[in-house]
Coordinates of C-alpha atoms and ligand atoms in Angstrom, one line a residue:
Chain A
X1 CA -55.7 -169.1 -5.1
X2 CA -55.3 -169.8 -1.5
X3 CA -50.8 -170.5 -1.2
X4 CA -49.8 -174.1 0.4
X5 CA -48.6 -173.2 3.5
X6 CA -45.0 -173.9 2.1
X7 CA -45.8 -171.6 -0.3
X8 CA -46.7 -168.7 1.9
X9 CA -43.5 -169.8 4.3
X10 CA -41.5 -169.3 1.4
X11 CA -43.1 -165.7 1.0
X12 CA -42.9 -165.1 4.5
X13 CA -39.6 -165.8 4.7
X14 CA -38.5 -163.7 1.1
X15 CA -40.3 -160.9 2.8
X16 CA -38.3 -160.7 5.7
X17 CA -34.9 -160.8 3.5
X18 CA -36.6 -158.5 1.6
X19 CA -37.2 -156.1 4.2
X20 CA -40.2 -155.7 3.7
X21 CA -42.8 -155.1 6.3
X22 CA -46.1 -154.8 4.5
X23 CA -45.5 -157.6 2.8
X24 CA -44.7 -159.6 6.3
X25 CA -48.1 -158.2 7.6
X26 CA -50.6 -158.6 4.7
X27 CA -48.4 -163.0 4.9
X28 CA -48.7 -162.7 8.6
X29 CA -52.4 -162.5 8.2
X30 CA -52.9 -164.6 5.3
X31 CA -51.5 -167.3 7.1
X32 CA -54.2 -166.9 9.9
X33 CA -56.7 -167.0 7.9
X34 CA -55.7 -170.0 6.2
X35 CA -55.9 -172.0 10.0
X36 CA -52.1 -172.5 9.3
X37 CA -49.9 -172.6 13.1
X38 CA -49.2 -169.3 13.8
X39 CA -46.5 -171.3 15.5
X40 CA -45.3 -173.0 12.4
X41 CA -45.6 -169.9 10.7
X42 CA -42.8 -168.3 13.1
X43 CA -40.3 -171.3 12.8
X44 CA -40.1 -171.7 9.3
X45 CA -41.1 -168.4 7.6
X46 CA -40.2 -165.8 9.5
X47 CA -37.6 -167.3 11.6
X48 CA -36.2 -168.4 8.3
X49 CA -36.1 -165.3 7.0
X50 CA -34.1 -164.1 9.8
X51 CA -31.3 -167.2 9.5
X52 CA -31.1 -165.7 6.1
X53 CA -30.7 -162.9 6.7
X54 CA -27.8 -163.2 9.7
X55 CA -26.7 -165.5 6.9
X56 CA -26.3 -162.4 4.6
X57 CA -24.9 -160.5 7.1
X58 CA -22.2 -162.7 7.6
X59 CA -20.6 -162.9 3.9
X60 CA -20.9 -158.9 3.7
X61 CA -24.1 -159.4 1.7
X62 CA -25.8 -157.2 4.2
X63 CA -24.4 -154.9 6.6
X64 CA -26.3 -153.3 9.7
X65 CA -28.5 -151.4 8.9
X66 CA -30.5 -154.0 6.6
X67 CA -30.4 -156.8 8.9
X68 CA -32.2 -154.0 11.5
X69 CA -34.4 -153.3 9.0
X70 CA -35.5 -157.2 8.2
X71 CA -35.8 -157.6 12.2
X72 CA -38.5 -155.1 11.8
X73 CA -40.0 -157.2 9.0
X74 CA -40.0 -159.7 11.1
X75 CA -41.3 -158.1 13.9
X76 CA -44.2 -156.6 11.9
X77 CA -44.9 -160.3 11.9
X78 CA -44.2 -161.5 15.3
X79 CA -47.1 -158.6 16.3
X80 CA -49.6 -160.4 14.0
X81 CA -49.1 -163.7 14.8
X82 CA -47.9 -163.9 18.2
X83 CA -51.3 -163.8 19.8
X84 CA -52.2 -167.1 18.0
X85 CA -49.7 -169.3 19.6
X86 CA -50.8 -171.8 21.5
X87 CA -49.9 -171.9 25.4
X88 CA -48.4 -174.7 25.3
X89 CA -45.9 -174.4 22.3
X90 CA -45.3 -170.6 24.3
X91 CA -43.9 -172.8 27.4
X92 CA -41.0 -173.7 25.2
X93 CA -39.2 -170.8 25.5
X94 CA -35.9 -170.1 27.7
X95 CA -35.4 -167.0 29.0
X96 CA -31.8 -164.9 28.6
X97 CA -30.7 -161.6 30.3
X98 CA -29.0 -159.7 27.5
X99 CA -26.5 -156.4 28.3
X100 CA -23.3 -155.2 27.7
X101 CA -20.5 -154.9 30.1
X102 CA -20.4 -151.5 32.3
X103 CA -18.5 -148.7 31.3
X104 CA -18.7 -150.0 27.8
X105 CA -21.3 -148.1 25.5
X106 CA -21.2 -150.0 22.6
X107 CA -24.3 -151.6 22.0
X108 CA -24.7 -152.4 17.9
X109 CA -23.0 -156.3 18.2
X110 CA -24.9 -156.6 22.0
X111 CA -28.3 -155.6 19.9
X112 CA -27.5 -158.0 16.7
X113 CA -27.3 -160.5 18.8
X114 CA -30.3 -159.9 20.6
X115 CA -32.5 -159.4 17.9
X116 CA -31.0 -163.0 16.5
X117 CA -31.8 -164.9 19.5
X118 CA -35.4 -163.4 19.7
X119 CA -35.8 -164.2 16.0
X120 CA -34.6 -168.0 16.7
X121 CA -37.7 -167.8 19.9
X122 CA -35.5 -167.3 22.8
X123 CA -37.4 -165.1 25.3
X124 CA -34.6 -161.8 25.5
X125 CA -34.4 -159.6 28.3
X126 CA -32.5 -156.4 27.8
X127 CA -30.4 -154.9 29.8
X128 CA -29.2 -152.2 28.0
X129 CA -25.6 -151.0 28.4
X130 CA -23.1 -149.4 30.7
X131 CA -24.9 -152.5 33.3
X132 CA -23.0 -153.7 36.5
X133 CA -22.2 -156.8 37.2
X134 CA -24.9 -157.0 40.3
X135 CA -27.3 -155.8 38.2
X136 CA -26.8 -158.9 35.3
X137 CA -26.9 -160.9 38.3
X138 CA -30.1 -159.8 40.3
X139 CA -31.9 -159.7 37.0
X140 CA -31.0 -163.4 35.4
X141 CA -32.2 -164.7 39.5
X142 CA -35.5 -161.9 39.3
X143 CA -36.3 -163.3 35.8
X144 CA -35.8 -166.9 36.6
X145 CA -33.1 -166.8 33.4
X146 CA -31.7 -169.9 31.8
X147 CA -28.3 -167.6 30.4
X148 CA -26.8 -164.6 31.1
X149 CA -25.1 -162.7 27.9
X150 CA -22.7 -160.2 28.4
X151 CA -21.2 -158.1 26.0
X152 CA -17.8 -155.9 25.7
X153 CA -16.1 -153.9 23.5
X154 CA -13.3 -153.2 25.3
X155 CA -10.2 -154.5 26.6
X156 CA -10.8 -152.0 30.1
X157 CA -14.4 -153.2 30.9
X158 CA -14.1 -156.4 29.8
X159 CA -12.9 -157.1 33.7
X160 CA -17.0 -157.0 34.4
X161 CA -17.3 -160.1 33.3
X162 CA -15.6 -162.4 34.7
X163 CA -16.8 -160.0 38.1
X164 CA -20.2 -161.2 36.8
X165 CA -19.2 -164.8 37.2
X166 CA -17.5 -164.3 40.9
X167 CA -20.6 -163.1 41.8
X168 CA -23.2 -165.8 41.1
X169 CA -19.6 -168.2 42.6
X170 CA -21.0 -165.1 45.7
X171 CA -24.2 -165.4 45.7
X172 CA -24.5 -169.5 45.7
X173 CA -26.5 -169.5 42.1
X174 CA -23.7 -170.0 39.8
X175 CA -25.4 -173.3 38.7
X176 CA -28.4 -172.4 38.2
X177 CA -27.5 -170.0 34.7
X178 CA -25.5 -170.6 31.6
X179 CA -23.4 -167.8 31.1
X180 CA -21.8 -167.0 27.6
X181 CA -19.4 -164.0 26.6
X182 CA -18.6 -162.4 23.2
X183 CA -17.2 -158.7 21.8
X184 CA -14.5 -157.5 20.0
X185 CA -11.8 -158.7 22.5
X186 CA -12.9 -161.4 23.8
X187 CA -12.1 -165.4 22.9
X188 CA -13.1 -168.7 23.7
X189 CA -9.6 -168.6 25.5
X190 CA -10.6 -165.5 27.7
X191 CA -14.4 -167.3 28.3
X192 CA -12.8 -170.5 29.6
X193 CA -10.5 -168.3 32.0
X194 CA -13.2 -166.5 33.3
X195 CA -15.0 -169.6 34.5
X196 CA -18.0 -168.5 31.6
X197 CA -19.7 -171.6 29.8
X198 CA -19.7 -170.5 26.3
X199 CA -18.3 -167.6 24.0
X200 CA -19.5 -167.0 19.9
X201 CA -17.7 -164.9 17.5
X202 CA -20.7 -163.1 15.9
X203 CA -24.7 -163.3 15.9
X204 CA -25.2 -166.7 14.4
X205 CA -22.8 -168.5 16.3
X206 CA -24.9 -166.8 18.9
X207 CA -27.8 -168.3 18.6
X208 CA -25.9 -171.6 17.7
X209 CA -24.0 -171.1 21.1
X210 CA -27.5 -170.4 22.8
X211 CA -29.4 -173.5 21.7
X212 CA -26.3 -175.6 23.5
X213 CA -26.2 -173.8 26.4
X214 CA -29.9 -174.1 27.2
X215 CA -30.1 -177.8 26.0
X216 CA -26.9 -178.7 27.8
X217 CA -27.9 -179.6 31.9
Chain B
X1 CA 16.5 -129.2 12.0
X2 CA 12.5 -129.3 11.2
X3 CA 10.2 -128.3 14.7
X4 CA 7.5 -131.0 14.6
X5 CA 4.9 -129.1 13.8
X6 CA 7.0 -128.3 11.1
X7 CA 7.0 -132.1 10.4
X8 CA 3.8 -132.6 10.4
X9 CA 2.9 -129.7 8.6
X10 CA 5.0 -130.7 6.0
X11 CA 4.0 -134.4 5.6
X12 CA 0.9 -133.4 5.8
X13 CA 0.8 -131.2 2.4
X14 CA 3.3 -133.2 0.9
X15 CA 6.7 -131.3 1.4
X16 CA 9.9 -132.4 2.5
X17 CA 10.0 -133.7 6.0
X18 CA 13.8 -135.8 8.2
X19 CA 11.5 -138.7 8.9
X20 CA 7.5 -139.3 9.8
X21 CA 6.0 -137.7 12.7
X22 CA 4.4 -140.0 15.5
X23 CA 1.7 -138.5 16.7
X24 CA -1.8 -139.9 18.4
X25 CA -4.3 -137.1 17.5
X26 CA -7.1 -137.4 20.8
X27 CA -10.5 -137.6 20.8
X28 CA -11.2 -140.7 20.2
X29 CA -7.7 -141.8 19.6
X30 CA -5.8 -140.4 23.1
X31 CA -3.0 -141.7 24.8
X32 CA -4.5 -140.5 28.3
X33 CA -3.4 -143.5 29.9
X34 CA -3.6 -144.2 33.3
X35 CA 0.1 -144.1 34.2
X36 CA 0.8 -140.7 32.9
X37 CA -2.3 -139.6 35.0
X38 CA -0.8 -141.4 38.1
X39 CA 2.5 -140.1 37.1
X40 CA 1.9 -136.8 36.8
X41 CA -1.5 -136.6 39.3
X42 CA -3.4 -134.2 36.7
X43 CA -5.8 -136.9 36.2
X44 CA -9.8 -137.7 34.2
X45 CA -12.3 -137.0 34.8
X46 CA -11.7 -133.6 36.2
X47 CA -9.5 -132.8 32.8
X48 CA -12.5 -133.3 30.6
X49 CA -14.2 -129.7 32.1
X50 CA -11.9 -126.9 32.3
X51 CA -9.6 -125.3 30.2
X52 CA -6.8 -125.6 32.9
X53 CA -7.2 -129.0 33.8
X54 CA -7.3 -130.0 29.9
X55 CA -4.1 -128.3 29.1
X56 CA -2.3 -130.1 32.3
X57 CA -3.1 -133.3 30.7
X58 CA -2.6 -132.8 27.0
X59 CA 0.4 -131.7 28.2
X60 CA 2.4 -134.3 30.4
X61 CA 0.8 -137.1 28.0
X62 CA 2.6 -135.2 25.0
X63 CA 5.8 -134.8 27.4
X64 CA 5.4 -138.7 28.8
X65 CA 4.5 -140.5 25.3
X66 CA 6.9 -138.6 23.1
X67 CA 4.1 -138.4 21.2
X68 CA 5.3 -135.3 18.7
X69 CA 1.7 -133.4 19.4
X70 CA -1.3 -131.9 21.7
X71 CA -4.5 -134.5 21.0
X72 CA -7.3 -132.4 22.2
X73 CA -9.6 -133.2 23.5
X74 CA -10.1 -136.9 25.7
X75 CA -13.3 -138.3 24.8
X76 CA -15.8 -138.3 21.9
X77 CA -18.8 -136.9 24.0
X78 CA -18.3 -132.3 23.4
X79 CA -20.4 -132.6 20.3
X80 CA -23.2 -134.6 21.1
X81 CA -23.4 -133.2 24.6
X82 CA -23.8 -130.2 23.0
X83 CA -26.1 -131.1 20.6
X84 CA -28.7 -132.6 24.0
X85 CA -27.4 -135.8 25.1
X86 CA -26.6 -136.7 28.5
X87 CA -23.3 -138.3 29.0
X88 CA -22.0 -140.3 32.0
X89 CA -17.9 -138.6 32.4
X90 CA -16.6 -141.6 32.9
X91 CA -13.8 -142.2 35.3
X92 CA -9.5 -142.2 35.4
X93 CA -9.7 -145.6 33.6
X94 CA -13.2 -145.6 31.8
X95 CA -13.9 -142.9 29.1
X96 CA -17.1 -141.2 29.1
X97 CA -19.9 -142.4 27.1
X98 CA -23.0 -141.4 26.1
X99 CA -25.6 -142.0 29.0
X100 CA -29.0 -141.4 26.8
X101 CA -29.1 -140.0 23.3
X102 CA -31.1 -137.2 23.3
X103 CA -33.2 -137.8 20.0
X104 CA -35.6 -141.6 19.6
X105 CA -35.2 -140.9 16.0
X106 CA -34.8 -138.2 13.1
X107 CA -37.6 -137.1 12.5
X108 CA -37.4 -135.7 16.4
X109 CA -34.4 -133.9 16.1
X110 CA -34.5 -130.4 17.1
X111 CA -32.4 -128.1 15.8
X112 CA -30.4 -125.3 17.8
X113 CA -28.5 -122.4 16.3
X114 CA -25.4 -122.7 14.4
X115 CA -22.1 -122.6 16.6
X116 CA -23.4 -124.7 19.7
X117 CA -20.5 -127.0 20.6
X118 CA -18.4 -123.5 21.4
X119 CA -20.5 -122.2 23.0
X120 CA -21.0 -124.9 25.5
X121 CA -18.6 -125.2 28.8
X122 CA -16.5 -128.2 27.8
X123 CA -16.2 -127.0 24.4
X124 CA -14.7 -123.5 25.1
X125 CA -12.6 -125.3 27.1
X126 CA -10.6 -127.0 24.4
X127 CA -10.5 -123.9 22.3
X128 CA -8.7 -122.9 25.4
X129 CA -6.8 -125.4 25.7
X130 CA -5.9 -125.3 21.9
X131 CA -5.2 -121.9 22.2
X132 CA -3.6 -122.1 25.6
X133 CA -0.7 -124.6 23.6
X134 CA -0.7 -123.6 21.1
X135 CA 1.1 -120.6 22.2
X136 CA 3.1 -121.5 24.7
X137 CA 4.2 -124.2 22.7
X138 CA 4.5 -123.0 19.1
X139 CA 6.6 -125.6 18.2
X140 CA 4.6 -128.5 19.0
X141 CA 1.1 -128.6 17.0
X142 CA -2.3 -128.8 18.4
X143 CA -4.5 -131.1 17.8
X144 CA -8.0 -130.8 17.3
X145 CA -10.5 -133.7 17.3
X146 CA -13.6 -134.0 16.1
X147 CA -16.2 -136.9 16.7
X148 CA -17.4 -137.9 12.9
X149 CA -20.5 -137.4 11.8
X150 CA -22.1 -140.4 11.5
X151 CA -20.5 -141.0 15.2
X152 CA -22.4 -137.8 16.5
X153 CA -25.4 -137.8 14.5
X154 CA -25.5 -141.5 15.8
X155 CA -24.9 -140.4 20.1
X156 CA -27.9 -137.7 19.5
X157 CA -30.1 -140.6 17.7
X158 CA -30.6 -143.7 18.9
X159 CA -27.8 -145.5 17.0
X160 CA -30.2 -148.7 16.2
X161 CA -32.9 -146.3 14.9
X162 CA -30.7 -143.9 13.6
X163 CA -28.8 -147.1 11.4
X164 CA -32.5 -148.2 10.3
X165 CA -33.0 -144.8 9.5
X166 CA -30.0 -144.6 6.6
X167 CA -32.2 -146.8 4.5
X168 CA -35.6 -145.7 5.8
X169 CA -36.0 -141.8 6.4
X170 CA -33.1 -140.8 3.7
X171 CA -34.0 -137.9 3.2
X172 CA -34.4 -136.7 6.9
X173 CA -31.6 -138.3 7.7
X174 CA -28.8 -136.3 5.4
X175 CA -31.5 -133.2 7.3
X176 CA -29.7 -134.3 10.5
X177 CA -26.6 -135.3 9.5
X178 CA -25.6 -132.0 7.6
X179 CA -26.8 -129.8 10.4
X180 CA -24.9 -131.9 12.6
X181 CA -22.0 -131.4 10.0
X182 CA -22.4 -127.6 10.0
X183 CA -22.4 -126.8 14.0
X184 CA -19.0 -129.7 13.6
X185 CA -17.9 -127.1 11.1
X186 CA -18.2 -123.9 13.2
X187 CA -16.5 -125.6 16.2
X188 CA -13.7 -126.5 13.7
X189 CA -13.2 -123.0 12.8
X190 CA -13.1 -122.1 16.5
X191 CA -10.5 -124.5 17.4
X192 CA -8.0 -123.3 13.9
X193 CA -8.8 -119.6 14.9
X194 CA -7.6 -120.3 18.1
X195 CA -4.3 -122.1 16.7
X196 CA -5.3 -125.9 15.9
X197 CA -2.5 -126.6 13.8
X198 CA -4.2 -129.7 12.2
X199 CA -7.9 -130.8 12.5
X200 CA -8.2 -134.9 13.1
X201 CA -12.2 -136.5 12.4
X202 CA -12.8 -140.0 13.3
X203 CA -16.1 -141.2 12.4
X204 CA -16.2 -145.4 14.4
X205 CA -19.8 -145.4 13.9
X206 CA -19.4 -145.1 10.4
X207 CA -17.3 -147.9 9.0
X208 CA -17.2 -149.7 5.8
X209 CA -18.4 -153.5 8.1
X210 CA -21.1 -151.6 9.7
X211 CA -22.4 -149.4 7.1
X212 CA -21.6 -150.9 4.1
X213 CA -19.7 -149.8 1.2
X214 CA -23.4 -148.1 -0.6
X215 CA -23.8 -146.6 2.8
X216 CA -20.4 -145.9 3.7
X217 CA -20.3 -143.5 0.2
X218 CA -23.7 -142.1 0.3
X219 CA -23.2 -140.5 3.8
X220 CA -19.6 -141.2 5.2
X221 CA -17.3 -139.9 2.2
X222 CA -20.0 -136.8 1.8
X223 CA -20.0 -135.6 5.2
X224 CA -16.4 -136.0 5.6
X225 CA -15.4 -134.5 3.0
X226 CA -18.1 -131.4 3.5
X227 CA -15.7 -131.0 6.8
X228 CA -12.3 -131.4 5.5
X229 CA -13.0 -129.0 2.8
X230 CA -14.2 -126.4 4.7
X231 CA -11.2 -127.4 7.3
X232 CA -9.1 -126.6 3.8
X233 CA -10.6 -123.7 3.6
X234 CA -9.3 -122.7 7.0
X235 CA -6.1 -123.4 5.3
X236 CA -4.7 -126.3 7.6
X237 CA -4.3 -129.4 7.4
X238 CA -7.8 -132.7 7.7
X239 CA -6.7 -136.0 9.2
X240 CA -9.2 -139.1 9.0
X241 CA -9.4 -141.9 10.8
X242 CA -11.5 -144.9 9.4
X243 CA -12.0 -147.9 11.9
X244 CA -12.0 -151.3 11.1
X245 CA -11.7 -153.7 8.4
X246 CA -11.7 -151.0 5.0
X247 CA -11.1 -153.9 3.0
X248 CA -14.8 -153.7 0.9
X249 CA -14.6 -150.3 1.3
X250 CA -10.7 -149.5 -0.9
X251 CA -13.3 -147.4 -3.9
X252 CA -14.6 -145.1 -1.4
X253 CA -11.4 -144.3 0.5
X254 CA -10.2 -143.6 -2.3
X255 CA -12.5 -140.3 -2.2
X256 CA -11.4 -138.8 0.8
X257 CA -10.4 -135.1 0.7
X258 CA -8.5 -135.8 3.7
X259 CA -4.6 -134.8 3.6
X260 CA -3.6 -138.2 5.5
X261 CA -5.8 -141.6 5.8
X262 CA -5.6 -143.4 9.2
X263 CA -6.2 -147.0 9.9
X264 CA -6.8 -149.5 11.7
X265 CA -4.3 -152.2 12.8
X266 CA -5.4 -154.9 10.1
X267 CA -5.2 -153.0 7.1
X268 CA -1.9 -153.5 5.5
X269 CA -1.1 -150.0 4.8
X270 CA 1.4 -150.5 2.4
X271 CA -0.9 -152.5 0.0
X272 CA -3.5 -150.1 0.8
X273 CA -0.8 -146.9 -0.9
X274 CA 0.0 -148.9 -3.5
X275 CA -4.4 -149.8 -4.0
X276 CA -5.1 -146.2 -3.4
X277 CA -2.7 -144.3 -5.6
X278 CA 0.3 -142.8 -2.9
X279 CA -2.5 -141.5 -0.8
X280 CA -0.9 -140.4 2.3
X281 CA -1.0 -142.9 5.2
X282 CA -1.5 -143.2 8.8
X283 CA -1.5 -145.3 11.7
X284 CA -0.8 -148.1 12.7
X285 CA 0.7 -150.1 15.9
X286 CA -1.8 -152.5 17.2
X287 CA -3.4 -151.1 20.2
X288 CA -3.6 -154.5 21.2
X289 CA -0.1 -155.1 21.1
X290 CA 0.9 -151.8 22.9
X291 CA -1.5 -153.2 25.5
X292 CA -0.9 -156.7 26.2
X293 CA 2.9 -157.0 24.2
X294 CA 5.7 -156.1 26.3
X295 CA 8.1 -152.7 25.5
X296 CA 10.9 -154.8 23.0
X297 CA 8.2 -156.3 21.0
X298 CA 6.4 -153.6 20.2
X299 CA 9.5 -151.8 18.9
X300 CA 10.4 -154.5 16.5
X301 CA 7.4 -154.0 15.5
X302 CA 7.6 -150.6 14.8
X303 CA 10.6 -151.3 12.7
X304 CA 8.8 -153.4 10.8
X305 CA 6.5 -150.7 10.0
X306 CA 9.1 -148.0 8.9
X307 CA 9.4 -150.0 6.3
X308 CA 6.1 -149.7 4.7
X309 CA 6.1 -145.9 3.1
X310 CA 4.0 -144.9 6.5
X311 CA 3.8 -141.3 6.5
X312 CA 2.6 -140.9 9.5
X313 CA 2.9 -143.3 12.8
X314 CA 0.1 -143.3 15.1
X315 CA -2.3 -145.9 16.7
X316 CA -4.3 -148.0 14.9
X317 CA -7.2 -146.7 16.7
X318 CA -8.3 -146.0 19.9
X319 CA -5.7 -146.4 23.1
X320 CA -7.0 -148.3 26.1
X321 CA -6.5 -146.3 29.3
X322 CA -4.2 -149.4 30.7
X323 CA -2.0 -149.1 28.2
X324 CA 1.4 -149.2 29.6
X325 CA 4.0 -146.1 29.0
X326 CA 6.9 -148.4 28.9
X327 CA 5.3 -149.7 25.1
X328 CA 3.9 -146.4 24.2
X329 CA 7.9 -145.0 25.1
X330 CA 8.8 -147.9 22.9
X331 CA 6.9 -147.1 20.1
X332 CA 7.6 -143.2 20.4
X333 CA 11.4 -143.6 20.4
X334 CA 11.1 -146.0 17.6
X335 CA 10.1 -143.4 15.3
X336 CA 12.4 -141.0 16.5
X337 CA 15.5 -142.8 16.1
X338 CA 15.6 -142.8 12.5
Ligands
B12_1 C1 -18.4 -148.2 16.6 C2 -17.9 -147.9 18.0 C3 -18.2 -146.9 19.0 C4 -19.0 -146.3 18.4 C5 -20.2 -147.0 18.8 C6 -21.6 -146.8 18.5 C7 -22.7 -148.1 19.5 N1 -23.8 -147.2 20.1 O1 -22.5 -149.1 19.8 C8 -18.6 -144.8 19.3 C9 -18.2 -143.9 18.8 C10 -20.0 -144.5 20.5 C11 -17.3 -145.2 19.8 C12 -16.7 -144.9 21.2 C13 -15.6 -145.4 21.7 N2 -15.1 -146.0 21.3 CO1 -15.1 -147.4 19.7 N3 -15.8 -148.4 18.1 C14 -16.5 -148.8 17.5 C15 -15.8 -149.6 16.4 C16 -15.4 -148.5 15.0 C17 -16.9 -150.7 15.5 C18 -18.0 -151.7 16.7 C19 -18.8 -152.3 16.6 O2 -20.1 -151.4 16.6 N4 -19.1 -153.2 15.6 C20 -20.1 -153.9 14.9 C21 -20.9 -154.7 15.9 C22 -21.9 -155.6 14.7 O3 -19.8 -156.4 15.6 P1 -19.2 -156.8 17.2 O4 -19.7 -155.0 18.0 O5 -18.1 -156.8 17.6 O6 -20.6 -157.1 17.6 C23 -20.6 -158.7 16.5 C24 -19.6 -159.8 17.4 O7 -18.5 -159.1 18.5 C25 -21.0 -160.8 18.8 N5 -20.8 -160.3 19.6 C26 -21.0 -159.0 20.4 N6 -21.5 -159.1 21.8 C27 -21.7 -160.4 21.2 C28 -22.1 -160.6 22.8 C29 -22.4 -162.2 23.4 C30 -22.9 -163.2 24.4 C31 -21.9 -163.0 22.3 C32 -22.2 -164.5 21.9 C33 -21.4 -162.3 21.0 C34 -21.7 -161.1 20.7 O8 -21.6 -160.8 17.8 C35 -21.7 -159.2 16.8 C36 -22.5 -159.6 15.8 O9 -22.1 -160.5 14.1 C37 -14.8 -150.9 17.1 C38 -13.4 -151.1 16.6 C39 -14.3 -152.0 15.9 N7 -13.7 -152.5 14.7 O10 -14.5 -152.9 16.8 C40 -14.6 -149.2 18.0 C41 -14.0 -149.8 19.6 C42 -14.4 -150.5 20.6 N8 -13.6 -148.6 20.2 C43 -12.9 -148.4 21.2 C44 -12.8 -146.8 21.9 C45 -11.5 -147.1 22.6 C46 -13.5 -145.9 22.1 C47 -13.5 -145.5 23.1 C48 -13.3 -145.1 24.4 C49 -12.5 -144.0 22.4 C50 -12.6 -142.5 23.7 N9 -11.7 -142.3 23.2 O11 -14.1 -142.1 23.8 C51 -15.6 -144.5 23.5 C52 -16.5 -145.8 24.3 C53 -16.5 -144.3 25.2 C54 -16.9 -145.8 26.4 N10 -16.1 -145.9 27.7 O12 -17.8 -147.0 26.0 C55 -11.8 -149.2 20.9 C56 -11.7 -150.2 22.4 C57 -10.4 -150.2 22.8 C58 -10.2 -151.4 24.9 N11 -9.9 -150.2 25.6 O13 -10.1 -152.2 24.2 C59 -11.9 -150.3 20.2 C60 -11.5 -151.7 19.8 C61 -11.6 -149.6 18.7 C62 -9.8 -149.9 18.5 N12 -8.9 -149.1 19.4 O14 -9.3 -150.4 17.7 N13 -17.4 -146.9 19.7

């Protein structure tokens, strides 16, 4: 018996929360087979599941290993569904470049932010860790990104965030990008001080922030 | 009158001392701040490489900060480098970091022969430094610092894949961490044999917040204890430092075999001690206060900490290299005044 699309979305969401790659794959194929819209299946099934997983992480029910495994189940489903998205749906995505600032090796938080952003439908380009300000700027220009997201876990390296903002000014491209910052020692006050456009304290909030920044002019 | 070494040893083994020691164990938690290096001219990154430079800087740190120990080395990369990862040694003010983890998966790890850490030139330099300083200054405890088992494992295997594999590839994960632990134990023995008064283990990747209580127990507790038990066999005490908020992992902390438990600034050590039935505690002056506060504030805060029945006074976690020297001395002075 075929499932209604809402039943299927709910099960797909559960598969992500349950870290179950096989079920996520099977349900994703089932959605295609049943002729359900791939984009909607991602949004209401997979991405919904990842959003729930992110909430469980915030509530300390899930920890980093669990969240990463949920993301794997999500990705298995995405690989199956993505080729079926129509081009017109695809063009809606906003591009983000994300990375950890120069000198800093702490990348667990950045990686979580990245995967929540991807799950929420952003096109995320990961520059990795220990990324100099100039590389943030060059890549953002080259990739025609809308948002630059910078992570720093160390007070010693967080000044590189300000340098990045200044470099954008120097190159005359500041208004082309929104800049968001985050990580342990960073605060909204700091973000404001260095002239960034936003700050978020965790991966879920980062998605909210990215949505806001993507909408704003 | 107690020497700093007697004071620390007695404190860590439950014997009487005149007052709590104030230390900074090295490794993740080291006090090689820019202010010390600029003053003496013995600088990083040079002091990461040779025993001579390392000994000079370790001595400078002790001499200028007032910490009652030598804390060696000044980074968390000696072990991972020996086990195959490439290192970026940083600069005067930025600590070394893993450039690239050697392996993409726990399944790819190639096991090197036992004793590999102490055979590298930097491993040797650390051991030689411990030897030299403990000979030259027998009253000052030389603390040999290890990067903990989970952090070291996650420094040779890509950390994101590693953290998943703790769940997905349990058997292989255990095998890899056990291999790392045997390497650490062998290295710790060399440190002990060459004069280390204490072994300190810090394992930042193994926090309750990152792993959660179950994984923390399955991996962190098991392997930290394996090292602590081995070091105890060599007859020296062990410091275990756990980063971050520990509320969720209190029962697991109770199971740790270290002589003293060191924790981060958000933890109320008075409560922790009550909750853990008198386990010895170490800490925990905020590293942010040390960096951004002033000497007066640090002094006041230290006086307050001294009412909390803390066994060993120390920074709460890894210091920023730009921490002002006068804030550190305000901390150590406030303790020594007792
Ligand atoms: C794990 C850890 C490590 C691991 C890192 C493994 C890895 N691959 O990432 C290892 C062992 C390698 C390590 C090394 C060091 N560490 Co460390 N480490 C930590 C620790 C305990 C946890 C960080 C973490 O991963 N948290 C879990 C993640 C999920 O949380 P998060 O990073 O905060 O990210 C969340 C939010 O902040 C937010 N977010 C993050 N980035 C962004 C970006 C944007 C744009 C947005 C919107 C949001 C956002 O969303 C995330 C998810 O919710 C912290 C202390 C702490 N409690 O934070 C110290 C800490 C960061 N380390 C510290 C230090 C000192 C070091 C070392 C310098 C030690 C040394 N002496 O060598 C080296 C670093 C060398 C270098 N040059 O980089 C200090 C930094 C002090 C300072 N200068 O400011 C800290 C703060 C400890 C302390 N003193 O209290 N460390």
